[in-house]
Coordinates of C-alpha atoms in Angstrom, one line a residue:
M27 CA -18.5 -10.1 -0.3
G28 CA -17.6 -7.6 1.8
A29 CA -20.1 -8.2 4.6
V30 CA -18.2 -7.4 7.7
P31 CA -20.0 -7.8 11.6
Y32 CA -17.9 -5.9 13.4
R33 CA -16.7 -2.6 14.2
Y34 CA -13.3 -2.7 12.9
E35 CA -11.2 1.1 11.3
I36 CA -9.4 0.9 8.7
G37 CA -6.5 4.3 7.1
Q38 CA -7.8 6.6 5.3
L39 CA -4.2 6.7 3.8
E40 CA -2.0 4.1 2.4
V41 CA 2.0 3.2 4.4
T42 CA 3.6 6.8 3.3
V43 CA 7.9 6.0 2.9
E44 CA 8.7 9.0 5.9
Q45 CA 7.2 6.1 8.0
W46 CA 8.6 3.0 6.5
V47 CA 11.4 4.3 6.3
A48 CA 11.3 5.1 10.3
F49 CA 10.6 1.2 10.9
L50 CA 13.9 0.3 8.5
N51 CA 15.5 2.7 11.3
T52 CA 14.0 1.6 14.4
V53 CA 14.0 -2.3 13.9
D54 CA 17.0 -3.1 12.1
P55 CA 19.4 0.8 13.5
E56 CA 22.1 -1.0 12.5
G57 CA 20.9 -1.1 9.1
R58 CA 21.8 -4.7 8.5
N59 CA 19.3 -6.5 7.0
R60 CA 18.5 -9.3 8.1
L61 CA 14.6 -9.4 7.6
R62 CA 15.1 -9.0 3.9
L63 CA 12.8 -5.5 4.9
Y64 CA 15.4 -3.4 2.2
D65 CA 16.1 -4.4 -1.3
E66 CA 18.5 -2.5 -3.5
T67 CA 16.5 -2.2 -6.5
E68 CA 14.6 0.1 -3.9
S69 CA 17.2 2.1 -4.1
P70 CA 17.2 5.7 -7.0
A71 CA 20.9 4.6 -8.5
A72 CA 19.7 1.5 -9.4
W73 CA 16.1 2.6 -10.3
P74 CA 15.9 6.3 -11.0
K75 CA 12.2 6.4 -11.5
Y76 CA 11.8 3.9 -8.5
G77 CA 13.9 4.2 -5.9
Q78 CA 12.7 5.6 -2.0
I79 CA 15.3 4.9 -0.1
N80 CA 18.5 4.7 0.5
L81 CA 20.4 1.9 2.3
S82 CA 23.7 4.1 4.2
P83 CA 26.4 1.3 5.9
G84 CA 28.5 4.6 6.8
A85 CA 25.4 5.9 8.5
G86 CA 25.0 6.2 12.2
R87 CA 22.8 3.4 15.0
G88 CA 19.1 3.9 13.8
R89 CA 20.0 6.1 10.8
H90 CA 20.6 3.9 8.4
Y91 CA 17.7 4.1 5.9
S92 CA 16.6 6.9 4.7
V93 CA 14.0 8.4 2.6
A94 CA 15.8 9.2 -0.9
F95 CA 14.6 12.2 -2.6
P96 CA 11.8 15.1 -0.2
Q97 CA 9.3 14.2 -3.1
W98 CA 8.6 10.7 -2.5
A99 CA 8.0 10.8 1.5
R100 CA 4.3 11.9 1.1
K101 CA 4.1 8.5 -1.4
P102 CA 3.6 4.8 -0.7
Y103 CA 5.7 2.6 -0.3
G104 CA 5.5 0.4 -2.8
F105 CA 8.0 -2.6 -2.1
A106 CA 5.9 -4.9 0.7
N107 CA 5.4 -7.8 -0.1
F108 CA 2.8 -9.0 3.4
L109 CA 5.8 -10.9 5.1
R110 CA 7.0 -7.5 5.4
A111 CA 4.0 -5.5 5.9
A112 CA 3.3 -8.3 8.7
R113 CA 5.9 -7.4 10.5
F114 CA 5.5 -4.0 10.2
V115 CA 1.6 -4.7 12.0
N116 CA 3.9 -5.3 14.7
S117 CA 6.2 -3.7 15.4
L118 CA 3.2 -1.0 15.9
Y119 CA 1.3 -4.2 17.9
N120 CA 4.5 -3.7 20.1
G121 CA 4.9 -0.2 20.2
R122 CA 3.3 1.9 22.8
L123 CA 0.4 3.7 21.7
I124 CA 0.9 7.9 22.6
S125 CA -2.4 9.4 21.9
K126 CA -5.6 8.5 19.7
R127 CA -8.1 11.2 18.8
A128 CA -11.0 11.8 17.2
G129 CA -12.2 13.8 14.6
S130 CA -14.1 15.4 12.2
K131 CA -13.9 16.4 8.3
D132 CA -16.4 16.5 5.3
S133 CA -18.7 14.4 7.2
F134 CA -16.1 11.2 8.4
Q135 CA -15.5 10.4 11.6
Y136 CA -11.0 10.0 12.1
V137 CA -8.6 8.0 15.1
T138 CA -5.3 10.0 14.9
Y139 CA -2.9 7.4 17.0
Q140 CA -0.2 8.6 17.5
V141 CA 2.7 5.4 17.7
A142 CA 6.3 4.3 19.2
L143 CA 7.3 1.6 17.2
S144 CA 8.9 -1.3 18.5
S145 CA 11.7 -3.5 17.6
Q146 CA 9.8 -6.3 17.8
T147 CA 8.0 -7.5 14.5
E148 CA 8.4 -11.5 14.8
R149 CA 5.5 -12.2 17.0
G150 CA 2.2 -9.2 17.3
M151 CA -0.9 -9.8 15.4
Y152 CA 0.9 -12.0 13.4
D153 CA 2.7 -14.7 14.2
L154 CA 6.1 -15.1 11.7
A155 CA 6.9 -18.4 12.5
R156 CA 4.2 -19.8 11.1
P157 CA 3.3 -19.6 8.1
Q158 CA -0.1 -19.7 7.4
T159 CA -0.5 -16.4 10.5
T160 CA -3.8 -14.9 11.3
R161 CA -4.4 -12.9 13.6
V162 CA -3.2 -14.1 16.6
H163 CA -4.9 -11.6 19.2
R164 CA -8.7 -10.1 19.0
A165 CA -8.1 -6.0 19.5
G166 CA -5.1 -4.1 18.1
F167 CA -2.8 -3.2 14.1
V168 CA -3.8 -5.6 11.9
L169 CA -3.7 -6.0 7.4
P170 CA -7.3 -5.1 7.2
S171 CA -8.6 -8.3 5.6
Q172 CA -10.9 -9.1 2.2
D173 CA -14.3 -8.2 3.9
E174 CA -13.0 -5.5 5.7
W175 CA -10.9 -3.6 2.9
I176 CA -14.0 -4.2 0.0
K177 CA -16.4 -2.8 2.3
A178 CA -14.1 0.0 2.6
A179 CA -14.0 1.3 -0.5
Y180 CA -17.1 -0.5 -2.5
Y181 CA -20.5 -0.5 0.1
D182 CA -22.3 3.1 0.9
P183 CA -24.2 2.3 4.6
R184 CA -26.6 5.6 2.7
G185 CA -27.6 2.6 -0.1
G186 CA -25.7 4.5 -3.3
G187 CA -24.7 3.3 -6.2
T188 CA -26.1 -0.4 -7.3
Y189 CA -26.7 -3.2 -4.3
S190 CA -25.8 -0.6 -2.2
Y191 CA -22.0 -1.2 -3.8
W192 CA -20.2 1.4 -5.9
K193 CA -18.4 0.1 -8.4
Y194 CA -15.1 2.6 -8.1
P195 CA -13.8 3.8 -4.7
T196 CA -14.3 6.7 -6.2
N197 CA -17.6 7.5 -7.0
P198 CA -20.9 4.8 -8.2
G199 CA -20.6 4.3 -11.8
V200 CA -22.6 2.4 -13.6
F201 CA -22.2 -1.7 -13.2
G202 CA -21.8 -3.2 -16.5
D203 CA -21.1 0.1 -18.8
G204 CA -17.3 -1.4 -19.0
E205 CA -14.6 2.4 -18.7
A206 CA -17.3 5.1 -19.5
T207 CA -17.9 6.0 -15.5
A208 CA -14.6 5.6 -15.2
P209 CA -13.4 8.5 -12.7
S210 CA -10.2 11.2 -14.3
P211 CA -7.4 10.2 -13.7
T212 CA -4.6 12.2 -12.0
V213 CA -1.5 14.4 -13.6
L214 CA 1.1 14.5 -12.2
N215 CA 3.9 16.9 -11.4
P216 CA 7.1 15.9 -13.9
G217 CA 9.4 16.9 -10.9
T218 CA 7.5 16.3 -8.0
G219 CA 4.7 13.6 -8.3
D220 CA 2.3 15.9 -6.2
V221 CA -1.5 15.8 -8.1
A222 CA -2.0 18.3 -10.7
N223 CA -5.5 18.4 -11.4
A224 CA -7.0 17.1 -7.8
A225 CA -9.9 20.2 -8.7
T226 CA -11.0 16.9 -10.8
Q227 CA -13.5 14.6 -9.3
P228 CA -13.5 12.2 -8.9
L229 CA -9.6 11.3 -9.7
A230 CA -7.9 8.6 -9.5
S231 CA -3.7 7.6 -9.9
Y232 CA -4.8 5.4 -12.8
H233 CA -3.3 4.8 -16.4
A234 CA -6.8 5.7 -18.5
D235 CA -7.1 3.5 -21.8
G236 CA -6.1 6.1 -24.5
K237 CA -4.8 8.9 -21.8
P238 CA -0.6 8.7 -20.4
A239 CA -0.5 7.4 -17.3
P240 CA 0.6 9.3 -14.6
S241 CA 4.2 9.5 -13.9
W242 CA 6.7 11.9 -13.1
C243 CA 10.4 11.3 -12.1
P244 CA 12.7 12.7 -9.1
N245 CA 13.9 16.2 -11.1
Q246 CA 17.5 15.7 -8.8
L247 CA 17.8 13.7 -11.5
S248 CA 18.0 13.4 -15.5
P249 CA 14.8 12.2 -17.5
D250 CA 16.9 9.9 -19.5
A251 CA 18.5 8.2 -16.2
C252 CA 14.6 7.7 -15.7
S253 CA 12.9 6.5 -19.0
T254 CA 16.0 3.8 -19.6
I255 CA 18.0 3.1 -15.9
N256 CA 16.0 0.1 -14.3
P257 CA 17.8 -3.0 -12.7
L258 CA 15.8 -5.4 -14.8
G259 CA 18.3 -4.9 -18.0
L260 CA 15.6 -4.0 -20.6
D261 CA 16.0 -2.2 -23.7
P262 CA 14.5 1.3 -23.0
A263 CA 11.5 1.1 -25.4
V264 CA 10.2 -2.3 -23.4
Y265 CA 11.1 -0.9 -20.2
A266 CA 8.8 2.4 -21.7
K267 CA 5.8 0.5 -22.5
A268 CA 6.6 -1.9 -19.5
Y269 CA 6.9 1.4 -16.8
Q270 CA 4.6 4.2 -17.2
G271 CA 2.9 5.0 -14.4
S272 CA 4.1 6.7 -11.6
L273 CA 3.2 6.4 -7.4
S274 CA 1.0 9.7 -6.4
T275 CA 1.2 11.9 -3.2
V276 CA -0.5 9.8 -0.6
G277 CA -4.4 11.5 -0.4
Q278 CA -4.2 14.3 -2.9
A279 CA -6.4 12.9 -4.9
R280 CA -9.1 13.1 -3.3
T281 CA -11.8 11.3 -3.5
A282 CA -13.1 10.5 -1.0
S283 CA -14.6 6.5 -0.8
P284 CA -18.4 6.2 1.0
W285 CA -15.8 5.8 4.3
G286 CA -14.7 8.2 3.9
T287 CA -10.3 6.2 3.4
L288 CA -8.2 7.6 0.2
D289 CA -6.6 6.1 -2.4
Q290 CA -8.1 2.2 -3.2
G291 CA -8.9 3.0 -6.2
G292 CA -5.7 3.1 -8.1
N293 CA -2.4 4.0 -6.7
A294 CA -0.3 0.9 -5.6
V295 CA -2.5 -2.4 -5.0
E296 CA -2.9 -3.1 -0.9
W297 CA -2.4 -6.7 0.2
T298 CA -5.2 -8.1 2.4
D299 CA -3.7 -10.6 5.4
T300 CA -6.5 -13.4 3.7
I301 CA -5.7 -16.4 2.4
T302 CA -6.6 -18.6 -0.4
A303 CA -5.7 -20.7 -3.1
P304 CA -3.1 -20.7 -5.6
P305 CA -3.8 -20.0 -9.3
S306 CA -4.9 -23.8 -10.9
G307 CA -1.9 -25.8 -11.8
Q308 CA 0.2 -22.6 -8.9
S309 CA 2.0 -24.1 -6.3
S310 CA 0.3 -25.4 -2.8
L311 CA 3.4 -25.8 -1.1
R312 CA 3.1 -21.8 -1.2
V313 CA 0.9 -19.0 1.3
W314 CA -0.9 -17.3 -0.7
R315 CA -2.6 -13.3 -0.1
R316 CA -4.9 -11.6 -1.5
L317 CA -4.4 -7.8 -2.9
H318 CA -7.2 -5.6 -4.0
G319 CA -7.2 -1.6 -5.7
G320 CA -5.4 -1.5 -8.6
I321 CA -2.1 0.3 -9.2
S322 CA -1.3 3.6 -11.0
N323 CA -0.1 1.8 -13.6
A324 CA -3.3 -0.4 -14.8
S325 CA -6.4 -0.1 -16.8
A326 CA -9.7 1.3 -14.5
Y327 CA -11.3 -2.5 -15.0
Q328 CA -8.2 -3.3 -12.2
M329 CA -10.1 -1.3 -9.7
W330 CA -13.8 -3.1 -9.4
P331 CA -14.7 -5.5 -7.2
S332 CA -14.4 -8.2 -9.0
A333 CA -10.5 -7.0 -9.5
V334 CA -9.2 -9.0 -7.3
G335 CA -6.0 -10.0 -6.9
L336 CA -3.4 -13.3 -5.1
Q337 CA 0.5 -13.5 -5.3
P338 CA 2.3 -15.6 -3.0
Q339 CA 3.0 -14.2 0.5
D340 CA 7.0 -14.1 0.0
N341 CA 7.2 -13.4 -3.0
V342 CA 11.4 -12.5 -3.9
F343 CA 10.9 -11.8 -7.7
Y344 CA 8.0 -8.6 -7.6
N345 CA 10.4 -7.4 -4.6
H346 CA 12.8 -6.3 -7.2
T347 CA 10.8 -5.9 -10.4
Y348 CA 6.5 -5.0 -8.9
P349 CA 7.1 -0.6 -7.7
W350 CA 3.4 -0.4 -6.9
L351 CA 3.1 -2.3 -3.4
G352 CA 1.8 -1.2 -1.2
I353 CA 0.6 -1.5 2.1
R354 CA -3.0 -0.1 4.8
I355 CA -2.7 0.1 8.0
G356 CA -6.7 -2.0 10.1
V357 CA -7.8 -1.2 14.0
T358 CA -9.5 -3.6 15.1
G359 CA -11.5 -3.4 19.2
D360 CA -11.1 -0.4 21.6
L361 CA -7.8 0.9 21.5
K362 CA -6.2 2.4 24.9
P363 CA -3.3 4.9 24.8
G364 CA -0.5 3.5 27.2
K365 CA -0.7 0.6 25.6
P366 CA 2.9 -1.1 25.9

């Protein structure tokens, strides 16, 4: 688990709403949504607490999609399925790499890529004509594999933790102690979703037992709208119990994994490109993929290395009901600026 015998890079942060909106306006400049990259439940009108993006049919070309409120711009995009994520990667792969800049911070080495996105989404790193698509090329932007994701989140190259593995992507913890050594949960500004307790370390956006889940409502909306209106038609009491946690601004928890990534524990669960067998009793006709990371609405155990999720890659039901599905980008090979 987590063994990767080659060099690769993984995103420090999750893909944000503003990045996803830029992608939507690039690949769907007429706002027709033919690739089903947007669902009406992503609108704050349909889902005040979780609605991240507006679709405006009457807007100009390349401007139909917009960030619902400024507070959402730096939150993780939360309505991804694998096919949406793969199309985002293909847009990056087919785009033009404008610049590649190396730097360092807090003893970690980082590379910053600037890419002009492409409107080509169906082929690139993944061939979406094939349902069981895997990586087509050896170099380029990718969705991390399960092993790549686990190594970045838990493997300590300095030998810390237990047999060089941390229990959480935020701190070594102690295997076998339940949730006793879990990171502290974030506290969010109630109107912006910014992390208010970043000085408390280690820290992650998750729902700690006996404490409120990290939660916020855009201050342009009424608290009543956020606590009662939902696209599922749930009774307010049922809704309040099922949907407690909110996504926090990326990176603001500040607690790094052994490799310098942020928010791999909590916030949004993240897709990998690893194909897996379906659960017992489930249809084998659909393609299932692995996910990792826990969410802001879940307990600490979902941040453990053993907490491996799986979902059909095209789960339309989750598009409507699950606002915590995120994307983190990886890179394989040595990319050069100027690539068409």
